[in-house]
């Protein structure tokens, strides 16, 4: 039987370079002879993903709890396929996961423990790489985009919420201009 692949999650605020670093990591892993694939949440291509996309683009409105549960459902529906890939030896590099779910919804004011519940039982990451960047630096990188959460005040709160979620599986990667301590903007 193939050796199980690793579940590597990459988290961070907007503009922290997650997507670029995820692509680099997948390419590096492949070049060194590993099976590796990129996974991104939210997956905007599925039915739940289309509702999420419309919400993020501010084309539709949803209750904060309802959208939180949709983000979670968007992960749950992918678990079987991802589990099979890991079991067949493919390493998965995941651009955002349940930590983003909790950080964004709790930054909006929902109870942190309530936010954690729907994701309990998802595949557990082997490592979480947190790309840390101050919000000032993030803004210098060309500013935030037009989507619902791409606003300075919310991003500051999200970074503080991420700091509450760190545990032993996290490795914080200091990006240019960030301090060593989370929670400083
Ligand atoms: P991208 O810009 O990376 O496509 O993310 N989000 C993401 C949540 O609020 N909850 C979640 O569970 C996830 C995975 C973060 C789109 C936005 O969606 C937010 C930014
Ligand atoms: Mg975005």
XYZ file of N, CA and C and ligand atoms in Angstrom:
576
model
N 0.830 -1.196 0.000
C 0.000 0.000 0.000
C 0.873 1.257 0.000
N 0.437 2.284 -0.711
C 1.225 3.528 -0.768
C 1.282 4.175 0.606
N 2.398 4.863 0.855
C 2.484 5.638 2.091
C 1.522 6.812 1.995
N 0.800 7.095 3.086
C -0.190 8.159 3.064
C 0.476 9.504 2.763
N -0.205 10.314 1.960
C 0.304 11.657 1.687
C 0.075 12.560 2.892
N 0.677 13.733 2.844
C 0.511 14.701 3.936
C -0.592 15.694 3.599
N -1.296 16.121 4.621
C -2.282 17.184 4.457
C -1.657 18.472 4.999
N -1.226 19.314 4.067
C -0.543 20.560 4.425
C -1.502 21.723 4.189
N -1.844 22.427 5.252
C -2.779 23.555 5.121
C -2.002 24.866 5.173
N -2.347 25.783 4.281
C -1.721 27.103 4.277
C -2.812 28.131 4.584
N -2.597 28.901 5.632
C -3.579 29.902 6.062
C -2.931 31.279 6.128
N -3.753 32.294 6.249
C -3.250 33.655 6.381
C -4.301 34.641 5.922
N -4.052 35.909 6.210
C -4.979 36.954 5.766
C -4.835 37.160 4.257
N -5.740 37.945 3.711
C -5.677 38.265 2.284
C -4.361 38.955 1.964
N -3.822 38.705 0.810
C -2.575 39.315 0.306
C -1.314 38.793 0.995
N -1.445 37.718 1.784
C -0.252 37.205 2.473
C 0.572 36.314 1.555
N 0.073 36.034 0.369
C 0.836 35.248 -0.603
C 0.515 33.758 -0.570
N -0.615 33.405 0.010
C -0.976 31.989 0.140
C -0.999 31.256 -1.190
N -1.697 31.836 -2.160
C -1.874 31.105 -3.426
C -0.543 30.882 -4.127
N 0.312 31.922 -4.151
C 1.632 31.793 -4.781
C 2.467 30.737 -4.066
N 2.490 30.813 -2.738
C 3.314 29.865 -1.977
C 2.781 28.437 -2.100
N 1.471 28.298 -2.181
C 0.894 26.956 -2.373
C 1.347 26.383 -3.718
N 1.287 27.202 -4.751
C 1.723 26.739 -6.075
C 3.207 26.369 -6.055
N 4.018 27.207 -5.409
C 5.455 26.905 -5.304
C 5.696 25.588 -4.588
N 4.970 25.394 -3.504
C 5.164 24.183 -2.702
C 4.778 22.930 -3.492
N 3.671 23.002 -4.193
C 3.250 21.847 -5.012
C 4.311 21.551 -6.077
N 4.808 22.606 -6.721
C 5.821 22.422 -7.773
C 7.091 21.801 -7.190
N 7.512 22.291 -6.047
C 8.714 21.753 -5.380
C 8.543 20.285 -5.027
N 7.386 19.970 -4.471
C 7.123 18.576 -4.076
C 7.145 17.666 -5.297
N 6.521 18.139 -6.375
C 6.475 17.329 -7.604
C 7.875 17.150 -8.187
N 8.658 18.237 -8.166
C 10.016 18.149 -8.724
C 10.880 17.175 -7.941
N 10.577 17.054 -6.645
C 11.383 16.113 -5.857
C 10.752 14.725 -5.830
N 9.837 14.482 -6.758
C 9.357 13.124 -6.984
C 8.139 12.700 -6.184
N 7.476 13.649 -5.522
C 6.268 13.319 -4.752
C 5.017 13.560 -5.585
N 3.971 12.793 -5.296
C 2.668 13.127 -5.844
C 2.100 14.232 -4.982
N 1.783 15.350 -5.588
C 1.241 16.470 -4.806
C 0.210 17.213 -5.627
N -0.836 17.657 -4.949
C -1.895 18.409 -5.633
C -2.307 19.611 -4.811
N -2.758 20.640 -5.515
C -3.252 21.855 -4.890
C -4.762 21.742 -4.681
N -5.212 22.131 -3.504
C -6.648 22.165 -3.201
C -6.948 23.561 -2.675
N -8.105 24.096 -3.048
C -8.424 25.451 -2.579
C -9.826 25.500 -1.996
N -9.951 26.109 -0.825
C -11.276 26.377 -0.242
C -11.462 27.880 -0.070
N -12.665 28.412 -0.374
C -13.798 27.669 -0.884
C -13.563 27.173 -2.305
N -14.122 25.970 -2.602
C -14.149 25.484 -3.975
C -15.396 26.096 -4.614
N -15.198 27.112 -5.441
C -16.337 27.880 -5.955
C -17.064 27.181 -7.103
N -16.614 25.983 -7.486
C -17.219 25.316 -8.646
C -18.435 24.453 -8.287
N -18.576 24.068 -7.034
C -19.687 23.170 -6.670
C -20.948 23.987 -6.395
N -22.058 23.283 -6.099
C -23.322 23.996 -5.806
C -23.152 24.928 -4.607
N -22.572 24.415 -3.520
C -22.371 25.281 -2.341
C -21.380 26.389 -2.706
N -20.372 26.039 -3.503
C -19.349 27.005 -3.891
C -19.919 28.159 -4.695
N -20.931 27.859 -5.502
C -21.551 28.931 -6.303
C -22.322 29.900 -5.411
N -22.964 29.366 -4.385
C -23.679 30.243 -3.434
C -22.676 31.099 -2.655
N -21.560 30.474 -2.280
C -20.511 31.200 -1.554
C -19.938 32.306 -2.438
N -19.680 31.968 -3.691
C -19.096 32.936 -4.624
C -20.017 34.149 -4.789
N -21.309 33.868 -4.931
C -22.275 34.949 -5.104
C -22.311 35.837 -3.850
N -22.231 35.207 -2.683
C -22.201 35.955 -1.420
C -20.943 36.820 -1.337
N -19.788 36.232 -1.674
C -18.524 36.977 -1.564
C -18.492 38.145 -2.539
N -19.096 37.925 -3.700
C -19.130 39.020 -4.682
C -20.255 40.026 -4.426
N -20.923 39.840 -3.307
C -21.993 40.740 -2.863
C -23.147 40.775 -3.848
N -23.344 39.639 -4.538
C -24.506 39.533 -5.426
C -25.699 38.965 -4.679
N -25.438 38.362 -3.504
C -26.533 37.860 -2.680
C -26.160 38.062 -1.224
N -27.180 38.077 -0.376
C -26.973 38.255 1.058
C -27.377 36.982 1.788
N -26.690 36.662 2.843
C -27.042 35.487 3.637
C -26.786 35.818 5.102
N -27.541 35.184 5.970
C -27.289 35.293 7.407
C -25.863 34.802 7.707
N -25.199 35.438 8.662
C -23.809 35.082 8.988
C -23.654 33.601 9.352
N -24.626 33.062 10.097
C -24.539 31.637 10.469
C -24.697 30.756 9.240
N -25.633 31.126 8.383
C -25.917 30.317 7.189
C -24.688 30.249 6.275
N -24.027 31.366 6.062
C -22.854 31.342 5.178
C -21.721 30.559 5.849
N -21.627 30.668 7.164
C -20.601 29.882 7.866
C -20.811 28.389 7.608
N -22.064 27.956 7.710
C -22.366 26.533 7.509
C -22.137 26.123 6.054
N -22.378 27.037 5.132
C -22.123 26.721 3.716
C -20.632 26.509 3.455
N -19.787 27.376 4.043
C -18.340 27.188 3.898
C -17.933 25.817 4.441
N -18.529 25.444 5.575
C -18.196 24.145 6.165
C -18.672 23.003 5.258
N -19.895 23.117 4.766
C -20.440 22.092 3.855
C -19.558 21.951 2.613
N -19.021 23.060 2.153
C -18.141 23.081 0.978
C -16.878 22.244 1.240
N -16.436 22.195 2.496
C -15.308 21.305 2.839
C -15.778 19.874 2.993
N -16.896 19.690 3.715
C -17.362 18.322 3.957
C -17.590 17.555 2.652
N -18.156 18.221 1.672
C -18.469 17.497 0.432
C -17.196 17.067 -0.309
N -16.053 17.651 0.050
C -14.798 17.282 -0.621
C -14.036 16.196 0.131
N -14.453 15.887 1.369
C -13.621 15.039 2.232
C -13.365 13.642 1.681
N -14.392 13.027 1.103
C -14.215 11.648 0.648
C -13.122 11.578 -0.419
N -13.212 12.468 -1.389
C -12.224 12.466 -2.481
C -10.831 12.797 -1.954
N -10.761 13.750 -1.031
C -9.448 14.132 -0.504
C -8.848 12.994 0.314
N -9.681 12.330 1.079
C -9.222 11.212 1.887
C -8.662 10.096 0.991
N -9.340 9.834 -0.103
C -8.863 8.802 -1.032
C -7.509 9.190 -1.636
N -7.365 10.464 -1.959
C -6.080 10.912 -2.520
C -4.956 10.745 -1.506
N -5.218 11.158 -0.276
C -4.181 11.014 0.763
C -3.810 9.541 0.928
N -4.833 8.700 0.969
C -4.572 7.265 1.167
C -3.811 6.641 0.015
N -3.961 7.208 -1.181
C -3.222 6.642 -2.318
C -1.832 7.281 -2.448
N -1.461 8.117 -1.472
C -0.081 8.604 -1.431
C 0.120 10.016 -1.949
N -0.983 10.715 -2.273
C -0.843 12.085 -2.766
C -0.816 13.071 -1.602
N 0.162 13.950 -1.606
C 0.220 15.027 -0.616
C -0.651 16.173 -1.107
N -1.483 16.708 -0.202
C -2.385 17.792 -0.576
C -1.934 19.096 0.073
N -1.792 20.120 -0.753
C -1.470 21.457 -0.254
C -2.765 22.257 -0.350
N -3.295 22.657 0.808
C -4.640 23.231 0.869
C -4.576 24.735 1.173
N -5.065 25.517 0.230
C -5.095 26.978 0.317
C -6.387 27.373 1.049
N -6.303 27.652 2.327
C -7.402 27.942 3.260
C -8.150 26.660 3.636
N -8.571 26.640 4.922
C -9.295 25.467 5.431
C -10.231 25.948 6.538
N -10.540 25.067 7.482
C -11.523 25.418 8.511
C -11.075 26.598 9.378
N -9.775 26.838 9.464
C -9.281 27.948 10.290
C -9.755 29.281 9.715
N -9.732 29.395 8.393
C -10.291 30.588 7.762
C -11.771 30.698 8.102
N -12.449 29.551 8.070
C -13.882 29.554 8.382
C -14.141 30.166 9.743
N -13.396 29.688 10.751
C -13.600 30.170 12.120
C -13.126 31.621 12.245
N -11.958 31.928 11.689
C -11.388 33.273 11.867
C -12.297 34.349 11.256
N -12.788 34.108 10.055
C -13.614 35.142 9.415
C -14.966 35.290 10.112
N -15.617 34.165 10.431
C -16.948 34.277 11.044
C -16.857 34.843 12.449
N -15.826 34.456 13.219
C -15.732 35.011 14.571
C -15.325 36.479 14.508
N -14.550 36.857 13.499
C -14.212 38.279 13.326
C -15.472 39.104 13.047
N -16.474 38.458 12.446
C -17.739 39.154 12.186
C -18.627 39.211 13.428
N -18.218 38.496 14.477
C -18.971 38.574 15.737
C -19.622 37.280 16.187
N -19.510 36.210 15.418
C -20.097 34.940 15.853
C -19.221 34.308 16.940
N -19.850 33.514 17.783
C -19.145 32.867 18.883
C -18.108 31.867 18.348
N -16.902 31.974 18.872
C -15.792 31.150 18.353
C -16.085 29.653 18.458
N -16.595 29.231 19.610
C -16.866 27.790 19.789
C -17.976 27.334 18.853
N -18.990 28.165 18.681
C -20.059 27.817 17.741
C -19.462 27.637 16.344
N -18.530 28.521 16.006
C -17.926 28.471 14.669
C -17.111 27.201 14.448
N -16.497 26.703 15.495
C -15.656 25.509 15.343
C -16.474 24.244 15.061
N -17.683 24.193 15.632
C -18.442 22.934 15.653
C -18.695 22.261 14.313
N -19.174 22.976 13.309
C -19.510 22.268 12.055
C -18.320 21.587 11.375
N -17.108 22.036 11.680
C -15.925 21.449 11.026
C -15.299 20.304 11.827
N -15.877 20.026 13.006
C -15.315 18.937 13.819
C -15.465 17.621 13.059
N -14.359 16.909 12.903
C -14.389 15.630 12.192
C -13.826 15.699 10.785
N -13.537 16.905 10.306
C -12.856 17.023 8.997
C -11.473 16.389 9.106
N -10.882 16.042 7.987
C -9.509 15.531 7.986
C -8.612 16.501 8.751
N -7.754 15.959 9.601
C -6.870 16.797 10.417
C -5.582 17.086 9.661
N -5.186 18.358 9.582
C -3.928 18.677 8.884
C -2.718 18.098 9.615
N -1.698 17.720 8.858
C -0.425 17.321 9.473
C 0.352 18.554 9.893
N 0.190 19.621 9.138
C 0.848 20.883 9.493
C 0.017 22.037 8.939
N 0.009 23.137 9.679
C -0.638 24.366 9.206
C 0.448 25.429 9.085
N 0.647 25.917 7.885
C 1.615 26.999 7.672
C 0.828 28.304 7.669
N 1.129 29.158 8.628
C 0.419 30.435 8.699
C 1.321 31.530 8.151
N 0.929 32.101 7.033
C 1.725 33.175 6.420
C 1.301 34.488 7.056
N 2.183 35.011 7.889
C 1.807 36.182 8.661
C 2.344 37.459 8.039
N 1.482 38.426 7.981
C 1.793 39.701 7.340
C 0.956 40.761 8.052
N 1.563 41.916 8.352
C 0.722 42.954 8.969
C -0.280 43.463 7.935
N -1.355 44.024 8.435
C -2.386 44.517 7.523
C -1.845 45.727 6.740
N -0.954 46.496 7.370
C -0.322 47.617 6.654
C 0.454 47.106 5.436
N 1.240 46.041 5.662
C 2.008 45.470 4.552
C 1.078 44.901 3.486
N 0.028 44.248 3.949
C -0.942 43.667 3.005
C -1.491 44.764 2.095
N -1.802 45.903 2.679
C -2.364 46.998 1.883
C -1.352 47.573 0.899
N -0.066 47.546 1.319
C 0.983 48.052 0.410
C 1.124 47.176 -0.826
N 0.697 45.914 -0.711
C 0.813 44.999 -1.850
C -0.295 45.230 -2.879
N -0.697 46.446 -3.049
C -1.670 46.726 -4.096
C -3.090 46.860 -3.587
N -3.239 46.824 -2.266
C -4.579 47.020 -1.708
C -5.436 45.774 -1.798
N -6.543 45.780 -1.082
C -7.456 44.642 -1.102
C -8.363 44.743 -2.319
N -9.006 43.660 -2.626
C -9.894 43.621 -3.796
C -11.294 44.094 -3.465
N -12.224 43.679 -4.271
C -13.601 44.194 -4.189
C -14.538 43.263 -3.431
N -14.047 42.102 -2.980
C -14.985 41.158 -2.376
C -15.370 41.567 -0.948
N -16.429 40.952 -0.485
C -17.082 41.314 0.775
C -16.133 41.486 1.966
N -15.167 40.602 2.118
C -14.329 40.634 3.324
C -13.028 41.415 3.122
N -12.823 41.977 1.975
C -11.538 42.602 1.658
C -11.498 44.054 2.144
N -11.626 44.194 3.451
C -11.656 45.528 4.060
C -10.717 45.543 5.256
N -10.007 46.636 5.398
C -8.985 46.764 6.431
C -9.481 46.376 7.828
N -10.595 46.965 8.271
C -11.051 46.731 9.645
C -11.319 45.249 9.901
N -11.955 44.596 8.940
C -12.243 43.174 9.125
C -10.953 42.351 9.108
N -10.043 42.692 8.206
C -8.782 41.933 8.095
C -7.981 41.997 9.408
N -8.010 43.161 10.071
C -7.309 43.293 11.354
C -7.916 42.325 12.369
N -9.238 42.268 12.403
C -9.910 41.354 13.341
C -9.614 39.904 12.986
N -9.609 39.595 11.708
C -9.360 38.212 11.274
C -7.976 37.764 11.747
N -7.002 38.644 11.626
C -5.634 38.279 12.038
C -5.604 37.959 13.538
N -6.337 38.742 14.333
C -6.411 38.475 15.776
C -7.103 37.140 16.049
N -8.133 36.831 15.279
C -8.845 35.553 15.482
C -7.948 34.381 15.100
N -7.196 34.508 14.011
C -6.253 33.442 13.625
C -5.298 33.147 14.789
N -4.857 34.226 15.464
C -3.883 34.052 16.551
C -4.446 33.165 17.656
N -5.772 33.189 17.830
C -6.395 32.378 18.886
C -6.456 30.898 18.505
N -6.291 30.608 17.231
C -6.511 29.233 16.753
C -5.235 28.403 16.691
N -4.086 29.049 16.890
C -2.809 28.340 16.729
C -2.631 27.239 17.753
N -2.122 26.113 17.289
C -1.733 25.055 18.221
C -0.409 24.450 17.753
N -0.065 23.275 18.265
C 1.249 22.676 17.985
C 1.490 22.348 16.518
N 0.415 22.186 15.754
C 0.607 21.819 14.346
C 0.891 23.056 13.479
N 0.850 24.272 14.104
C 1.043 25.499 13.322
C 2.505 25.886 13.244
N 2.865 26.369 12.082
C 4.165 27.001 11.951
C 3.896 28.376 11.347
N 4.261 29.408 12.106
C 3.997 30.760 11.632
C 5.167 31.226 10.782
N 4.894 31.599 9.555
C 5.939 32.052 8.635
C 5.847 33.565 8.549
N 6.906 34.250 9.008
C 6.861 35.712 9.037
C 7.121 36.244 7.638
N 6.162 36.923 7.092
C 6.309 37.549 5.782
C 6.945 38.910 5.982
N 7.430 39.451 4.899
C 8.078 40.773 4.932
C 7.238 41.782 5.722
N 7.892 42.446 6.690
C 7.218 43.533 7.389
C 6.380 43.096 8.577
N 6.220 41.791 8.796
C 5.405 41.388 9.940
C 6.302 41.272 11.167
N 5.728 41.394 12.343
C 6.507 41.243 13.565
C 6.442 39.777 13.974
N 7.173 39.389 14.987
C 7.165 37.998 15.401
C 5.895 37.655 16.175
N 5.171 38.673 16.589
C 3.999 38.380 17.406
C 2.722 38.649 16.645
N 1.863 37.648 16.637
C 0.549 37.855 16.064
C -0.184 38.860 16.935
N -1.119 39.552 16.373
C -1.922 40.463 17.165
C -1.410 41.890 17.084
N -0.231 42.094 16.469
C 0.232 43.469 16.254
C -0.136 43.850 14.825
N -0.713 44.975 14.657
C -1.029 45.402 13.300
C -0.018 46.423 12.867
P -10.329 33.398 -1.223
O -10.045 34.849 -1.465
O -9.135 32.639 -0.703
O -11.011 32.727 -2.382
O -11.369 33.326 -0.012
N -13.594 32.352 3.929
C -12.933 31.283 3.422
C -14.526 32.244 4.936
O -15.121 33.216 5.377
N -14.787 31.009 5.438
C -14.149 29.881 4.984
O -14.419 28.777 5.473
C -13.168 30.031 3.925
C -12.472 28.826 3.397
C -11.928 34.135 3.312
C -12.551 33.980 -0.095
C -12.962 34.559 1.224
O -13.715 33.609 1.981
C -13.353 33.671 3.346
C -11.841 35.022 2.116
Mg -9.655 36.627 -1.795
